[in-house]
Short mmCIF file of C-alpha atoms in Angstrom, two decimals:
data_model
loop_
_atom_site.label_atom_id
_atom_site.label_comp_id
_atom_site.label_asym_id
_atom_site.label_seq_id
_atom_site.Cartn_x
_atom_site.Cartn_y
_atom_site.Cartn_z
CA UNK A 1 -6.08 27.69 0.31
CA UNK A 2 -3.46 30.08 1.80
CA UNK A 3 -1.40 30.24 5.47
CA UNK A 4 0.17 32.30 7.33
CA UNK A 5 3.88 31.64 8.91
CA UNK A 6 2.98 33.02 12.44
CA UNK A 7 6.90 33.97 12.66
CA UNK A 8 7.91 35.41 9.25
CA UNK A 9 4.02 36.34 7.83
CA UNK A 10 5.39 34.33 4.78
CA UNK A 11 2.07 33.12 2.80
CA UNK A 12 2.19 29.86 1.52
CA UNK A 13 -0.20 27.82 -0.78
CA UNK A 14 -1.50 25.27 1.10
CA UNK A 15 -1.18 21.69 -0.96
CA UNK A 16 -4.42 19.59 -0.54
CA UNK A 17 -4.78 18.91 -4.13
CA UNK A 18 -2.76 15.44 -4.83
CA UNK A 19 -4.13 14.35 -8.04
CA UNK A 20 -1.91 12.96 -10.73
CA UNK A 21 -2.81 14.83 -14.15
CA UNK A 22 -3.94 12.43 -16.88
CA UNK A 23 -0.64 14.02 -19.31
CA UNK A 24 1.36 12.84 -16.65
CA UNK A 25 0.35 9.81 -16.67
CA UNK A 26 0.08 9.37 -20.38
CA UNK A 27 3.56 10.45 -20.81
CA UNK A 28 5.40 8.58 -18.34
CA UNK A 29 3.43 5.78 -20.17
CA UNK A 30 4.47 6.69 -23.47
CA UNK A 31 8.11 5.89 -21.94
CA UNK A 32 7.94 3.53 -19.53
CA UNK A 33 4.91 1.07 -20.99
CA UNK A 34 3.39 -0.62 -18.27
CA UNK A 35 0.62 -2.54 -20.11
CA UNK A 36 -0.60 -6.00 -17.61
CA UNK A 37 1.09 -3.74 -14.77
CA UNK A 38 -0.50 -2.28 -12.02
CA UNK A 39 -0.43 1.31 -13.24
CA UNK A 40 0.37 3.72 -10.31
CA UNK A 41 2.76 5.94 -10.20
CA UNK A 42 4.88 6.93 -6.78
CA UNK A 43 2.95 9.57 -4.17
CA UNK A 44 6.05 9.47 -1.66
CA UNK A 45 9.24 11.50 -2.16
CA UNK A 46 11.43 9.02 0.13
CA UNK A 47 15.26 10.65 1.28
CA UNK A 48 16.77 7.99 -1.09
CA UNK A 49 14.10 9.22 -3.96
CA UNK A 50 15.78 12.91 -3.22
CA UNK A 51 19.18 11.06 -3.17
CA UNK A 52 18.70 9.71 -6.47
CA UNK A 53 16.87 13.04 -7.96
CA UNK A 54 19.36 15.38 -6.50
CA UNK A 55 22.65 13.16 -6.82
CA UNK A 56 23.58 14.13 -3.58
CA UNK A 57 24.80 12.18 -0.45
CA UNK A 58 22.43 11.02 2.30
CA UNK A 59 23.28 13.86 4.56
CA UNK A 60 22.02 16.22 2.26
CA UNK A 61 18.89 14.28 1.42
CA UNK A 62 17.87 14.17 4.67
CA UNK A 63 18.66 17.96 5.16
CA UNK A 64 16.57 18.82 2.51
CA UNK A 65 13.90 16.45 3.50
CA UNK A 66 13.31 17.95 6.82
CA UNK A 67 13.79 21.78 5.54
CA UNK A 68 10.46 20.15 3.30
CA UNK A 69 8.82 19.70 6.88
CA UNK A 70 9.86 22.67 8.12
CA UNK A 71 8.69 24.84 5.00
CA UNK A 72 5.22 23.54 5.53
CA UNK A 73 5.33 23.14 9.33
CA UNK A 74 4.82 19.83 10.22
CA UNK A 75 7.72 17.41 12.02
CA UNK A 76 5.49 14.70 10.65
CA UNK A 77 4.31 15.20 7.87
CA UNK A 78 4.48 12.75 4.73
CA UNK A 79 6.70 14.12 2.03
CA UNK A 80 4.86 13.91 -1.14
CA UNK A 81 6.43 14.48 -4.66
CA UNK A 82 3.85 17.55 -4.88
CA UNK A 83 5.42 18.91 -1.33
CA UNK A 84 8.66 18.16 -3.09
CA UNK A 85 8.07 19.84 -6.26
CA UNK A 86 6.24 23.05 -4.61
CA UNK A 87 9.10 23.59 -2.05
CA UNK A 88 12.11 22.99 -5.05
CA UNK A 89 9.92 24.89 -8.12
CA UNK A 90 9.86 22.18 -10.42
CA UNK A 91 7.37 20.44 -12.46
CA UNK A 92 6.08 17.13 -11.01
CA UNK A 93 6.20 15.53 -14.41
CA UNK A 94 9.94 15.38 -14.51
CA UNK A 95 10.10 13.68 -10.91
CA UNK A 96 7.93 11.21 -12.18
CA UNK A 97 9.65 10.28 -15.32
CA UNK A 98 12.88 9.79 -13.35
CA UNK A 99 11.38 7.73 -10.48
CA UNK A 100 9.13 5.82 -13.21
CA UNK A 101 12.63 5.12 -14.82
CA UNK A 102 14.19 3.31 -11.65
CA UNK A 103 11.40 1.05 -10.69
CA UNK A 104 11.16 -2.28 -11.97
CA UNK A 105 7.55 -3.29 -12.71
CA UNK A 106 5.41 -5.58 -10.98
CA UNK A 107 2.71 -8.03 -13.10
CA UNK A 108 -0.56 -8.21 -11.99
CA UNK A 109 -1.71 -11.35 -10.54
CA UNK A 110 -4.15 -14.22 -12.51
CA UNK A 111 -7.34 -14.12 -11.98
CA UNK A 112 -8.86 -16.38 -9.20
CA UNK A 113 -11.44 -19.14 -10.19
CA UNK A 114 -14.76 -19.28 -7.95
CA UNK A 115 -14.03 -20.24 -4.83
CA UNK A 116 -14.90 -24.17 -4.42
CA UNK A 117 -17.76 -24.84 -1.51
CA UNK A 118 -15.36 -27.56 -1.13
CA UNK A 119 -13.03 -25.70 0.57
CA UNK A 120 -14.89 -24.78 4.00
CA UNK A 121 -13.80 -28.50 4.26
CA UNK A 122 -10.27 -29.09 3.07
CA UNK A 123 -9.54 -32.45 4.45
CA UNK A 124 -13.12 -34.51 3.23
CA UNK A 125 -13.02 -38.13 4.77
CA UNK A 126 -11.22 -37.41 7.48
CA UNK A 127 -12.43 -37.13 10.73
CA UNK A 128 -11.49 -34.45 12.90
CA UNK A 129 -9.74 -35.47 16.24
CA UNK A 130 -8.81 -33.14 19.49
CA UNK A 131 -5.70 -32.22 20.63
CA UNK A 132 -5.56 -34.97 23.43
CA UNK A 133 -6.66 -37.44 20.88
CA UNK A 134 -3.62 -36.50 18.67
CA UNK A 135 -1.06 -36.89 21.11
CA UNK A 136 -2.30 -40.29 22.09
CA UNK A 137 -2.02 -41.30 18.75
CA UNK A 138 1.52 -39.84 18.56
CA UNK A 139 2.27 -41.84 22.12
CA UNK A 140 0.67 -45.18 20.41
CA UNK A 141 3.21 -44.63 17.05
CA UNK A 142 0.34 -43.57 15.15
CA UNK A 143 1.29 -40.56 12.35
CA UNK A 144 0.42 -39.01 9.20
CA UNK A 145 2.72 -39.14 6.06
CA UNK A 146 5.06 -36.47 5.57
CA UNK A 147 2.96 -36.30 2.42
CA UNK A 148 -0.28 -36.12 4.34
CA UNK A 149 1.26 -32.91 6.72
CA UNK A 150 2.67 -30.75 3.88
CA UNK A 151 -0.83 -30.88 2.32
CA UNK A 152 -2.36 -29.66 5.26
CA UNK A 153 0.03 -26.96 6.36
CA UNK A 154 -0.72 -25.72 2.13
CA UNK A 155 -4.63 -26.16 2.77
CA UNK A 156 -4.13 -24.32 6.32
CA UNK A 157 -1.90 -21.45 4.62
CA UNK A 158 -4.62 -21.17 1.55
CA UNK A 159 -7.50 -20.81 4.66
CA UNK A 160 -5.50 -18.63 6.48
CA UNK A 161 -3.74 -16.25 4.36
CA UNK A 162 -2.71 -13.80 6.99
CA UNK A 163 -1.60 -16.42 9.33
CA UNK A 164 -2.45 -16.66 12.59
CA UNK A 165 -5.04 -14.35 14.77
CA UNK A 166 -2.70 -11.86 17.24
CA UNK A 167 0.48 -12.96 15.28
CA UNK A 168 2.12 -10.01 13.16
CA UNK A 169 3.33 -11.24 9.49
CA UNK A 170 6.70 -11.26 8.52
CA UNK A 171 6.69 -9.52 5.33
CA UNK A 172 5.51 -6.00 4.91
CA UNK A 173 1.63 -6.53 5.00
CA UNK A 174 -0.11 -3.63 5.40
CA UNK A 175 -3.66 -3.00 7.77
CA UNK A 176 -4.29 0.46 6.93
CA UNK A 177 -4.74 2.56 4.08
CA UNK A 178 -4.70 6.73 3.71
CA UNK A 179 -6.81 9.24 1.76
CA UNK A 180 -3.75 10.37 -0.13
CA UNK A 181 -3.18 6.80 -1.17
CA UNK A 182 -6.65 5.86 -2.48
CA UNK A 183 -6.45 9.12 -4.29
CA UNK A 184 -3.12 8.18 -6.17
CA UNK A 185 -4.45 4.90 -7.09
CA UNK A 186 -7.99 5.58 -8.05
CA UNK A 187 -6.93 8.80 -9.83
CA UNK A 188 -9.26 10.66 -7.92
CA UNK A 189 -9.27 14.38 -5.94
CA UNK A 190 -7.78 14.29 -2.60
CA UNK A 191 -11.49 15.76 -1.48
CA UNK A 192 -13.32 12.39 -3.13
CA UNK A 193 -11.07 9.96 -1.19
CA UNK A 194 -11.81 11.92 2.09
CA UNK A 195 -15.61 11.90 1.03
CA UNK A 196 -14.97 8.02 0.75
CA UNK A 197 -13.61 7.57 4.10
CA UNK A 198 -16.34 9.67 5.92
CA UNK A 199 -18.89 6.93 3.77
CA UNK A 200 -16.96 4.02 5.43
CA UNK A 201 -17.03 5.41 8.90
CA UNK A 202 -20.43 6.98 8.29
CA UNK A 203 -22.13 2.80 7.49
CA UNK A 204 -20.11 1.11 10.19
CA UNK A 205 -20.07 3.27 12.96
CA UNK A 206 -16.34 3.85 12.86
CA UNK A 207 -15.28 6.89 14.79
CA UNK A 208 -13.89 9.84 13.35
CA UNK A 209 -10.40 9.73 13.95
CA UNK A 210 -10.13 5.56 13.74
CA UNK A 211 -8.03 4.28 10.98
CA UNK A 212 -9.53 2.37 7.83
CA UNK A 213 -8.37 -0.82 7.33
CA UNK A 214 -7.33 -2.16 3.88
CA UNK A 215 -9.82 -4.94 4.02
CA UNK A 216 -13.02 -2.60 4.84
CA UNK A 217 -11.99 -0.54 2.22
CA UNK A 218 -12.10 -2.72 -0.64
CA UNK A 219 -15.08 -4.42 0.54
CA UNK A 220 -17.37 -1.55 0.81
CA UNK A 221 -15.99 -0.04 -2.39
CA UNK A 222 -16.40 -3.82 -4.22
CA UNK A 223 -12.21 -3.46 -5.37
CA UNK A 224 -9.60 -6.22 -5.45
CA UNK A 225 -7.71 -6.33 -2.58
CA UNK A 226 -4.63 -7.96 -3.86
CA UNK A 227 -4.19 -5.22 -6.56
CA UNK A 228 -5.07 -2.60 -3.82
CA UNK A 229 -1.83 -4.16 -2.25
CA UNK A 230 -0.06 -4.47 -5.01
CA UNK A 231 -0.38 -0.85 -5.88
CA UNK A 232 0.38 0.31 -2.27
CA UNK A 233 4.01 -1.80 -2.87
CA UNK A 234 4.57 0.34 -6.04
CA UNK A 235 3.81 3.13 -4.40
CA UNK A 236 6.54 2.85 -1.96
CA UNK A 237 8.71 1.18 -4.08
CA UNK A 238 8.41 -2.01 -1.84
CA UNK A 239 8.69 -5.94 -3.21
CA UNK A 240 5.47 -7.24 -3.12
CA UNK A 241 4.53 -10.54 -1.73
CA UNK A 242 1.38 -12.27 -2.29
CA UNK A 243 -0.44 -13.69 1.22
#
């Protein structure tokens, strides 16, 4: 796919192909082992990515990152290591061994046991009381344990893993995921991720333009949504931290 710069008449390849070859990846293995790791390599070229690629200062990270935007004419545009690479005329695979050799890796988490019926009902035996009712109790000198509260708050927590309804999380926990993310983890054409999304949208009525939560996502497609996330941290070179 070709454009035209409707100033200079430049022609530029137009990148829509974001797919990690399988040398690459084989490779950057062959270096940087990652066996029991979530194996994904970065999409995004951050400024402090061209910082640490370039040895430069920040100033001229950032001056480079937005003559990327400008070369393929959009403000807001996500830099990519492919935009990166096509704008600078290097091969990707050397961006990716150097990136692969500054991140620390993150272990995949154990599996999870069946969930117990039990736990619809974390607190057998005891009867549930109102709010009024509790603070009579708490007026008459009536209380729990300390004991008796810290298991509940854990049994809330494990119920309730991303906390309370309206109430934004403090850590980085993501909603929404991107075509040119499912492609980098799933190894897939950028094409087959978009043909994904229009299958998620096209069984739940979801209109065209409407993000695609992370949650949907992995249960139409039947994935893991904690390695989902945990690939998505790698990805951006993020800490992750389990709900």
């Amino acid at each position: 796919m070709l454009f035209e710069n409707e100033i200079t008449g430049e022609i530029k390849p137009a990148i829509d192909d974001i797919t990690i070859n399988d040398e690459v990846y084989e490779l950057v293995d062959r270096f940087y082992p990652r066996r029991n790791f979530v194996q994904v390599l970065q999409l995004i070229m951050e400024p402090e990515d061209i910082m640490n690629f370039m040895d430069c200062n920040y100033d001229d990270a950032h001056k480079l990152y937005f003559e990327i935007r400008a070369y393929f004419e959009d403000r807001e545009m996500r830099v990519l290591i492919p935009h990166f690479c096509h704008y600078m005329g290097i091969d990707e695979l050397w961006v990716h061994l150097f990136i692969a050799s500054l991140k620390k890796y993150i272990p995949l988490p154990r599996r999870k046991s069946k969930p117990d019926p039990a736990v619809d009902n974390p607190f057998p035996g005891e009867e549930r009381i109102k709010l009024a009712q509790a603070i009579e109790n708490l007026k008459l000198g009536k209380m729990d344990s300390l004991e008796i509260r810290r298991e509940r708050a854990r049994q809330w927590k494990l119920l309730n893993t991303r906390g309370e309804v309206r109430y934004k999380r403090f850590d980085n926990f993501r909603v929404v995921i991107y075509t040119d993310e499912i492609a980098a983890i799933l190894r897939i054409h950028l094409r087959t991720a978009q043909a994904m999304i229009r299958e998620i949208r096209s069984e739940y009525d979801i209109p065209k333009n409407a993000p695609i939560s992370i949650k949907k996502f992995c249960f139409h497609f039947k994935y893991e949504e904690e390695e989902i996330r945990m690939a998505l941290a790698r990805m951006y070179g993020e800490k992750y931290i389990a709900p």
